[in-house]
XYZ file of C-alpha atoms in Angstrom:
600
model
C 15.369 0.417 14.664
C 14.487 -1.914 11.513
C 16.599 -4.722 11.450
C 15.405 -5.935 8.429
C 14.602 -4.154 4.712
C 11.919 -6.587 2.267
C 11.875 -5.880 -0.933
C 8.856 -3.417 -2.502
C 7.914 -4.971 -5.484
C 3.670 -5.863 -4.637
C 1.833 -8.616 -4.284
C -1.527 -9.926 -5.186
C -1.366 -8.871 -1.081
C -0.102 -6.161 0.480
C 1.855 -7.801 2.724
C 5.064 -6.142 0.558
C 6.116 -9.729 -1.409
C 7.472 -10.278 -4.484
C 4.750 -11.813 -7.021
C 6.212 -12.516 -11.140
C 3.080 -12.533 -13.490
C 3.915 -13.705 -16.103
C 4.874 -12.898 -19.957
C 2.512 -10.111 -21.057
C 0.055 -10.938 -24.434
C 0.743 -9.112 -27.265
C 0.588 -5.396 -26.715
C -1.107 -2.853 -29.068
C 1.383 -1.403 -31.172
C 2.830 2.120 -29.699
C 0.789 5.672 -31.313
C 1.680 6.181 -35.004
C 3.260 8.890 -34.128
C 5.837 7.096 -32.600
C 6.461 4.330 -34.923
C 10.150 4.576 -35.978
C 9.192 5.850 -40.193
C 10.587 6.734 -43.198
C 10.647 10.293 -43.396
C 8.093 11.629 -46.158
C 8.637 13.274 -49.538
C 6.333 16.250 -50.057
C 6.133 18.716 -52.241
C 7.261 21.755 -52.687
C 4.775 24.367 -53.028
C 6.629 27.590 -52.431
C 10.556 28.915 -53.250
C 11.683 31.553 -50.750
C 13.441 34.805 -53.128
C 17.081 36.463 -51.155
C 16.841 40.322 -53.377
C 20.743 41.810 -53.747
C 20.293 44.702 -51.274
C 20.616 47.006 -54.031
C 17.674 45.857 -56.044
C 13.769 47.211 -55.128
C 12.143 43.822 -54.670
C 14.642 42.864 -51.498
C 11.790 46.547 -50.367
C 8.964 46.707 -51.608
C 5.978 44.047 -51.233
C 4.781 46.046 -54.201
C 8.134 45.564 -56.655
C 8.601 42.160 -55.553
C 5.001 41.006 -56.312
C 5.168 42.437 -59.827
C 8.318 40.117 -60.142
C 6.524 37.217 -59.144
C 4.139 38.061 -61.537
C 6.272 38.477 -64.989
C 8.162 34.927 -63.246
C 5.109 33.597 -63.550
C 4.457 34.714 -67.577
C 8.045 33.772 -68.210
C 7.326 30.199 -67.067
C 4.300 29.568 -67.346
C 3.414 28.578 -64.187
C 0.875 30.471 -60.983
C 3.146 31.715 -58.944
C 1.900 34.755 -56.249
C 4.110 36.735 -53.892
C 2.723 35.667 -50.183
C 5.123 37.968 -47.845
C 8.085 39.130 -46.663
C 10.065 37.264 -44.208
C 11.862 37.837 -41.275
C 15.268 37.282 -42.997
C 13.799 40.340 -45.277
C 12.956 37.114 -47.891
C 10.332 37.100 -50.372
C 7.661 33.683 -50.158
C 6.578 33.480 -53.160
C 3.686 30.065 -53.447
C 3.504 27.755 -57.197
C 0.153 26.423 -55.751
C -0.163 23.136 -54.623
C -0.514 21.220 -57.867
C 3.144 22.149 -59.332
C 5.587 18.975 -60.622
C 9.421 19.071 -59.533
C 10.236 19.813 -63.121
C 7.624 23.055 -62.752
C 9.724 24.081 -59.206
C 12.621 24.040 -60.903
C 11.551 25.611 -64.097
C 10.267 28.444 -61.217
C 14.219 28.451 -59.662
C 15.890 28.484 -62.718
C 13.773 31.795 -63.449
C 14.787 33.307 -60.912
C 18.482 32.799 -61.170
C 18.959 33.949 -64.878
C 17.693 37.613 -62.184
C 21.091 39.137 -61.546
C 18.975 41.266 -59.132
C 18.224 38.430 -57.021
C 20.900 37.028 -54.412
C 19.257 32.833 -53.864
C 16.474 31.193 -54.679
C 15.135 27.763 -52.001
C 12.092 25.926 -52.302
C 10.632 25.972 -48.943
C 11.284 22.540 -47.745
C 9.524 20.177 -44.428
C 10.799 19.269 -41.568
C 9.455 16.833 -39.199
C 9.942 15.606 -35.737
C 13.190 14.141 -35.220
C 11.727 11.845 -32.129
C 11.343 8.344 -33.340
C 10.743 5.322 -31.593
C 13.624 3.453 -30.693
C 14.398 -0.001 -32.288
C 14.045 -1.543 -29.445
C 11.998 -5.013 -30.045
C 9.358 -4.693 -26.954
C 9.145 -1.546 -26.461
C 5.790 -1.015 -27.823
C 5.236 -2.949 -24.388
C 6.420 0.083 -22.546
C 3.529 2.919 -22.101
C 5.207 3.876 -19.128
C 7.592 5.196 -21.045
C 5.388 7.255 -23.622
C 1.123 6.886 -23.743
C -0.385 9.904 -22.712
C -2.383 8.853 -20.387
C -0.573 7.254 -17.169
C 3.114 7.274 -19.062
C 5.771 9.517 -18.527
C 6.424 11.810 -21.549
C 9.733 10.159 -21.647
C 10.076 9.931 -25.759
C 10.295 13.794 -25.636
C 13.172 14.198 -23.460
C 15.832 12.131 -25.372
C 16.893 14.966 -28.555
C 17.576 16.941 -24.869
C 19.540 14.434 -22.603
C 19.502 10.632 -22.612
C 21.652 10.486 -19.054
C 25.389 10.173 -20.771
C 27.662 11.042 -17.521
C 25.664 9.774 -14.838
C 25.375 6.496 -12.543
C 23.049 5.459 -10.991
C 23.628 2.660 -8.428
C 20.427 -0.404 -7.943
C 20.877 -1.120 -4.131
C 18.982 -3.863 -4.238
C 19.442 -7.842 -4.952
C 22.283 -7.581 -7.022
C 22.996 -8.001 -10.861
C 21.915 -11.444 -12.492
C 23.721 -10.610 -16.045
C 21.423 -9.754 -18.864
C 22.595 -9.127 -22.314
C 20.614 -6.618 -22.304
C 22.196 -4.663 -19.428
C 26.080 -6.011 -19.614
C 27.083 -2.750 -21.822
C 25.305 -0.453 -19.179
C 26.116 -2.133 -15.910
C 29.881 -0.721 -14.134
C 31.000 -3.007 -11.341
C 29.327 -2.749 -7.797
C 30.076 -3.646 -4.926
C 27.999 -7.072 -2.236
C 27.045 -5.350 1.523
C 25.108 -8.355 2.726
C 27.417 -8.559 5.966
C 25.672 -12.937 6.600
C 27.186 -15.005 4.633
C 23.964 -17.022 5.317
C 21.816 -13.837 3.714
C 24.285 -13.960 0.829
C 24.656 -17.141 -0.033
C 27.999 -16.615 -1.559
C 30.334 -18.651 1.238
C 31.008 -15.018 1.928
C 30.507 -11.423 4.014
C 31.480 -8.655 1.761
C 32.468 -8.377 -1.343
C 33.262 -6.750 -4.813
C 30.540 -9.046 -6.259
C 27.164 -7.652 -7.146
C 26.438 -11.244 -8.741
C 23.043 -11.684 -7.284
C 23.029 -15.446 -5.493
C 18.941 -15.123 -5.341
C 16.246 -14.329 -2.746
C 14.535 -17.579 -3.334
C 12.425 -18.874 0.500
C 12.379 -22.470 0.351
C 9.790 -23.113 3.085
C 6.851 -20.890 4.939
C 7.898 -18.970 7.480
C 10.774 -19.416 7.114
C 11.933 -15.537 7.387
C 9.411 -15.079 10.011
C 5.398 -15.977 10.642
C 3.368 -15.348 7.772
C 6.433 -15.559 5.337
C 5.649 -17.616 2.071
C 7.959 -19.688 0.836
C 8.868 -18.303 -2.962
C 11.024 -18.048 -5.949
C 14.036 -16.141 -6.222
C 12.393 -12.744 -7.209
C 15.908 -10.897 -9.523
C 14.096 -7.509 -8.747
C 17.423 -5.514 -8.769
C 17.697 -6.684 -13.036
C 14.073 -5.480 -12.862
C 14.800 -1.922 -11.154
C 18.493 -1.846 -13.028
C 16.325 -2.481 -16.726
C 13.787 0.587 -16.504
C 16.689 2.876 -15.683
C 19.396 1.745 -18.476
C 18.243 -0.813 -20.191
C 20.579 -0.842 -23.662
C 18.967 1.100 -26.276
C 18.659 1.127 -29.972
C 19.953 -2.639 -30.634
C 17.260 -4.459 -31.350
C 16.740 -6.049 -29.005
C 14.522 -6.369 -25.863
C 13.423 -3.007 -24.301
C 14.687 1.194 -23.917
C 15.999 2.664 -20.386
C 15.094 5.935 -20.008
C 17.947 7.450 -18.924
C 20.100 4.424 -21.677
C 23.262 6.549 -21.968
C 23.557 6.392 -17.876
C 25.480 3.191 -15.754
C 24.156 1.113 -13.419
C 25.983 0.725 -10.478
C 24.355 -3.022 -8.610
C 25.314 -2.639 -4.804
C 23.585 -6.001 -3.371
C 21.819 -5.625 -0.452
C 18.662 -7.540 0.291
C 19.964 -11.841 0.458
C 18.156 -14.882 1.289
C 15.217 -13.162 3.806
C 15.184 -9.185 3.089
C 18.964 -7.027 4.591
C 19.810 -5.325 7.528
C 19.562 -1.732 7.760
C 22.321 -1.686 8.662
C 24.217 -3.324 5.540
C 21.638 -1.159 3.507
C 22.769 2.447 4.784
C 26.120 1.642 4.245
C 25.642 0.459 0.821
C 24.320 4.435 0.984
C 27.707 5.959 2.062
C 29.890 4.203 -0.642
C 27.707 4.279 -3.306
C 27.464 8.165 -3.253
C 31.287 8.678 -2.842
C 31.005 8.439 1.109
C 33.650 5.602 3.318
C 33.129 2.225 4.568
C 35.382 0.462 7.060
C 36.815 -2.415 5.311
C 35.221 -1.768 1.626
C 37.646 0.092 -0.601
C 37.476 3.556 -1.636
C 33.600 4.115 -5.258
C 35.672 5.101 -7.683
C 32.689 5.289 -9.672
C 30.020 7.282 -7.355
C 26.631 7.661 -8.280
C 24.844 10.807 -9.022
C 21.269 8.578 -8.114
C 20.143 6.306 -5.712
C 18.014 3.671 -6.027
C 16.350 2.200 -3.413
C 13.376 -0.034 -4.438
C 12.727 -1.373 -0.557
C 11.898 -0.394 2.903
C 9.793 -1.840 5.915
C 7.338 -1.111 8.349
C 8.851 1.842 10.951
C 6.774 4.927 11.812
C 9.805 6.946 12.461
C 13.003 6.288 9.794
C 15.965 5.224 11.971
C 19.042 7.491 12.392
C 20.877 5.287 10.578
C 20.189 5.595 7.448
C 18.919 9.626 7.340
C 23.001 9.919 8.220
C 23.278 8.129 5.463
C 21.086 9.987 3.506
C 22.161 12.944 4.895
C 25.691 12.243 4.024
C 25.061 10.795 0.431
C 22.526 14.120 -0.466
C 25.677 16.476 0.951
C 28.258 14.356 -1.757
C 25.736 15.616 -4.436
C 24.171 11.836 -4.789
C 20.010 12.675 -5.270
C 18.517 9.248 -3.835
C 15.638 7.811 -4.875
C 12.548 5.932 -2.165
C 9.424 3.433 -3.526
C 6.387 4.378 -1.025
C 6.133 1.129 -0.585
C 2.929 -1.318 -1.680
C 0.906 -1.595 1.729
C -2.536 0.080 0.551
C -1.197 2.377 3.899
C 0.072 5.642 5.427
C 3.928 6.201 3.994
C 4.499 8.185 7.394
C 5.410 4.044 8.433
C 7.293 3.540 6.111
C 11.402 3.690 5.902
C 13.101 5.006 4.350
C 10.592 6.086 2.772
C 9.673 8.233 5.797
C 12.882 10.011 5.587
C 14.035 12.687 5.106
C 16.798 14.340 2.141
C 14.520 11.389 -0.316
C 12.388 11.112 -3.007
C 9.444 9.342 -1.868
C 6.817 7.573 -4.670
C 4.383 6.307 -5.200
C 3.195 4.285 -8.357
C 0.667 5.305 -10.598
C -1.093 2.275 -12.985
C -2.113 2.756 -17.111
C -5.208 4.863 -16.118
C -3.806 7.122 -14.111
C -4.724 6.152 -10.838
C -2.494 4.975 -7.771
C -1.806 1.395 -8.310
C -4.716 -0.188 -5.358
C -1.595 -1.115 -3.443
C 0.740 1.972 -3.694
C 0.958 3.725 0.418
C 0.294 6.994 -0.155
C -0.214 10.497 2.631
C 1.325 13.115 2.463
C 5.196 12.255 2.621
C 4.509 10.941 -1.271
C 6.510 13.970 -3.825
C 5.814 12.369 -6.580
C 4.279 9.632 -8.700
C 5.613 7.952 -11.098
C 3.834 4.016 -13.448
C 3.599 1.055 -11.537
C 1.021 -0.249 -13.674
C -1.393 -3.710 -12.061
C -1.010 -7.088 -12.825
C -4.706 -7.449 -11.230
C -7.429 -4.680 -10.684
C -8.083 -4.091 -7.082
C -10.841 -5.685 -7.784
C -9.557 -9.306 -8.728
C -9.329 -11.910 -7.121
C -5.669 -11.766 -4.944
C -2.861 -13.896 -6.065
C -3.888 -14.134 -9.686
C -2.849 -12.249 -12.692
C -4.712 -10.889 -14.631
C -3.227 -7.840 -16.503
C 0.249 -8.486 -17.173
C 0.156 -6.212 -19.802
C -0.585 -3.336 -17.791
C 2.430 -3.658 -15.380
C 6.052 -2.497 -16.320
C 8.235 -4.831 -18.526
C 11.670 -5.492 -18.000
C 14.810 -7.654 -17.622
C 14.805 -11.168 -15.989
C 16.605 -13.640 -15.484
C 13.829 -17.230 -15.603
C 15.835 -19.438 -12.416
C 13.804 -20.009 -10.068
C 16.386 -20.006 -7.889
C 19.822 -19.575 -8.500
C 19.814 -17.398 -12.264
C 19.515 -19.423 -15.662
C 18.526 -17.253 -18.977
C 17.836 -14.310 -19.389
C 14.417 -13.033 -19.731
C 12.262 -10.084 -20.049
C 8.787 -10.130 -16.841
C 6.080 -7.535 -15.983
C 6.188 -6.575 -12.878
C 3.937 -3.747 -10.384
C 4.776 -2.121 -7.779
C 6.153 1.067 -6.253
C 9.000 -0.854 -6.655
C 9.089 0.096 -10.460
C 7.094 3.247 -10.328
C 10.601 4.816 -7.958
C 13.201 3.958 -10.789
C 11.004 5.686 -13.259
C 11.955 9.029 -11.352
C 15.997 7.967 -11.090
C 16.019 7.654 -14.614
C 14.747 10.740 -14.132
C 17.789 12.421 -12.493
C 19.523 11.144 -14.113
C 18.671 12.558 -17.266
C 18.183 15.823 -15.160
C 21.563 15.669 -14.262
C 23.252 14.996 -17.433
C 21.393 17.543 -19.371
C 22.603 20.145 -16.677
C 25.119 19.259 -14.494
C 25.794 21.569 -11.718
C 21.982 20.744 -10.709
C 21.769 19.509 -6.740
C 19.878 16.960 -5.651
C 17.496 19.988 -4.478
C 16.801 20.822 -7.577
C 16.165 18.655 -9.163
C 13.404 16.596 -6.897
C 12.359 20.483 -6.916
C 12.274 20.933 -10.643
C 10.481 17.271 -10.809
C 7.686 18.107 -8.466
C 6.819 20.473 -9.523
C 6.141 19.830 -13.186
C 4.911 16.559 -13.010
C 0.928 16.534 -14.459
C -2.313 15.433 -12.089
C -3.512 12.377 -12.156
C -5.556 11.604 -15.123
C -7.200 9.448 -12.718
C -8.510 9.208 -8.927
C -5.788 9.877 -6.132
C -7.192 8.344 -2.155
C -5.441 9.276 0.462
C -2.030 11.882 -1.462
C -0.158 11.032 -4.927
C 2.774 13.151 -4.500
C 2.362 16.359 -7.130
C 1.051 14.675 -10.499
C 2.325 11.469 -12.475
C 5.913 12.776 -13.408
C 6.121 14.163 -16.434
C 9.862 14.289 -18.559
C 10.105 16.265 -21.693
C 8.537 19.385 -19.266
C 11.093 19.172 -16.679
C 13.789 18.865 -18.749
C 12.918 21.748 -20.873
C 12.591 23.119 -17.710
C 15.896 23.148 -16.256
C 18.049 23.971 -19.949
C 15.094 26.792 -20.230
C 12.843 24.790 -23.235
C 15.425 24.713 -25.737
C 18.679 23.752 -26.060
C 21.515 26.063 -24.641
C 23.469 27.702 -27.276
C 26.652 26.868 -25.342
C 30.166 27.339 -27.133
C 30.533 27.360 -31.141
C 33.066 26.040 -33.059
C 33.595 27.254 -36.748
C 35.883 26.353 -39.859
C 35.414 28.453 -41.946
C 38.246 27.788 -44.247
C 37.201 26.461 -48.143
C 37.304 23.052 -49.369
C 36.474 22.467 -52.835
C 34.567 20.069 -54.112
C 35.496 18.410 -57.027
C 33.549 15.801 -59.227
C 33.766 12.105 -57.795
C 36.382 13.018 -54.456
C 35.873 13.168 -50.826
C 37.164 15.822 -48.599
C 37.128 16.351 -45.386
C 37.091 19.720 -43.228
C 38.312 19.250 -39.594
C 37.069 21.257 -36.543
C 39.549 20.459 -33.098
C 37.303 20.862 -29.748
C 39.038 21.420 -27.066
C 38.558 23.188 -23.505
C 34.867 21.048 -22.326
C 34.200 18.218 -20.439
C 31.891 14.834 -20.688
C 30.549 13.783 -24.258
C 29.294 15.315 -26.224
C 25.468 16.450 -26.623
C 22.828 14.759 -26.912
C 21.508 17.177 -29.529
C 25.011 18.145 -31.164
C 23.802 20.778 -33.422
C 25.664 20.333 -36.849
C 25.748 23.742 -39.402
C 26.304 22.627 -42.596
C 27.226 25.808 -45.771
C 28.666 24.127 -48.539
C 27.662 25.866 -52.101
C 27.758 23.638 -54.765
C 25.726 23.100 -57.856
C 23.082 20.380 -57.958
C 23.597 19.103 -53.919
C 21.776 16.218 -54.492
C 25.436 14.664 -56.126
C 26.247 14.666 -52.667
C 27.245 12.316 -49.123
C 27.556 14.346 -46.067
C 29.362 12.583 -42.254
C 30.338 13.414 -39.978
C 33.475 11.922 -38.039
C 33.340 11.573 -34.434
C 37.140 11.935 -32.839
C 36.544 8.360 -32.641
C 36.169 7.274 -36.581
C 32.319 6.718 -35.335
C 30.652 7.346 -38.429
C 27.678 9.343 -38.226
C 25.499 10.409 -41.998
C 24.070 13.676 -41.934
C 22.828 13.562 -45.682
C 22.341 11.212 -48.379
C 22.225 11.593 -52.148
C 19.613 12.199 -54.472
C 19.690 11.724 -58.151
C 16.536 14.479 -57.933
C 17.724 17.187 -55.197
C 18.828 19.104 -58.411
C 18.723 22.622 -56.253
C 21.738 24.810 -55.262
C 23.769 24.175 -51.741
C 23.424 22.562 -48.568
C 22.819 25.573 -45.949
C 20.604 23.527 -42.930
C 21.531 22.964 -39.244
C 21.493 19.290 -38.751
C 21.067 17.728 -34.993
C 22.202 14.153 -33.742
C 22.882 12.062 -31.122
C 26.703 12.094 -30.177
C 26.567 12.043 -26.322
C 28.430 8.594 -26.412
C 31.607 10.006 -28.203
C 33.485 12.454 -26.099
C 33.458 15.916 -26.342
C 37.196 17.056 -26.441
C 39.554 16.062 -30.054
C 39.158 16.492 -33.826
C 35.435 16.374 -35.715
C 35.614 15.944 -39.161
C 33.183 17.300 -41.659
C 33.046 15.031 -44.880
C 31.557 15.605 -47.926
C 31.207 13.008 -50.971
C 31.139 13.673 -53.944
C 28.642 10.811 -55.738
C 28.881 12.352 -59.888
C 30.011 14.834 -61.901
C 28.582 17.633 -64.087
C 28.926 19.567 -60.755
C 31.344 20.661 -58.953
C 31.136 23.212 -55.270
C 32.867 23.675 -52.039
C 32.139 23.269 -47.961
C 31.887 27.420 -47.396
C 32.173 26.454 -43.275
C 30.804 24.615 -40.969
C 31.294 24.343 -37.364
C 29.256 22.472 -34.213
C 27.527 23.935 -31.276
C 28.308 22.095 -27.525
């Protein structure tokens, strides 16, 4: 039986003590492909012409080619029939020198032809997954870099963790504004008052009271004096820091909830307290402790101690959690040794996580072996050949939420840490993304998906690093079938007249759904209007939140809005009355909402 558990954050040595690195220098910017930017205004070079079914051009490429030549002669433009589209329309090329005036003239010529049903520009589309506006996101190489990162941003188009609670069983919670709105009530399971430093034993306050040691040897032979680590808050930030709030960092599952469960205080924590915490966090019953009102579907354990086998108290608690549908993620340990000698990393029914560095190799401190399931970024604040105790590469560690206090809590801040403690929450965050994307997934299915879709380490690993570095986007795609499932479609096909300089709306009552709306809610819009640039289109959620779909443009003279918008509505309850609001901002052109739809 293991009496205590140490934090699994790597220090300059491999003793399992935690070393906080100083603030990172200014990092290189995020790749240009991930920079927040306005959509470019690309010139239109082609138009799409749909002929009425009885017209010869509707079925004959030769007739369509002849018609393009006739329109070219009429307008003085160089037009060429290019090909027939799958839906039967003809694609007509204007060449790369066509101006917007040329395009308008050509479209007018086709509209004037009674055999033409519709004509529209062949417009450009752009990827809509963009960088969060969090000010320190560029420091989070672990999320987006191709070599050592985990390919997280590409998963956010489909899932952001909404509806899932992740329990961080650790040192507790140090108040932080980049986490606060995502934190739900937790519990303090430290049963010994002296270790808890809060004047009592177990209680409902998961506040981190600090885990500092005043003197060498205070926690046993070989222990060193140290400042408080605020370890649980750093772990929590990686999983669920508030995102797109123009502050700090982005969490991997940024719409998930974080439940702080305190088990580590002065000199670590006991296996008996940790086991009870696992049971409680997953919705099980613990004598003398109130029931958990928000049971977690994912548990992160960035902690451990030396043991050649998994203690029964751990295994019983873990088995119970998994039976209740909770995925348990565990750090492999930081002793550069075989994971089989460390627990709970050597327990069954857990996802054991090794650490990789920015180059995609096993971190020099990370444990390894056949019990490792998968690897994730844990970083390195120094190279293996650097003098132990030095910090030479803080920019290569994992940047997250923290506190500046050396003993008790002071002001909030951010710092880079390294360790398998930092790798494990990457996998816990991914597990939350998967559970949110497909609520029926079992812990075994989540583990299998993560392991199956990991990519080989681009660097080196001696000893065994599981199936590779986890790939968030690939794993999410795998469990959702590669594309967003069509789901249930709600439609309103009642016509609503759009007069000049007016605002109108059309409503859809969504019923029979559970939880929140999707992170990629599809909004299909069919609006007939003779100058679509006049229109501003908004989606209004049941709680009144407005999401803009389209702005007005005095230069967009094309007819009609026939498209599907994708919006992140994962913060909204699905059931209720949704509205499409259309505002006409100019005179001279009118139209109507023909129909619109929501796909859940």
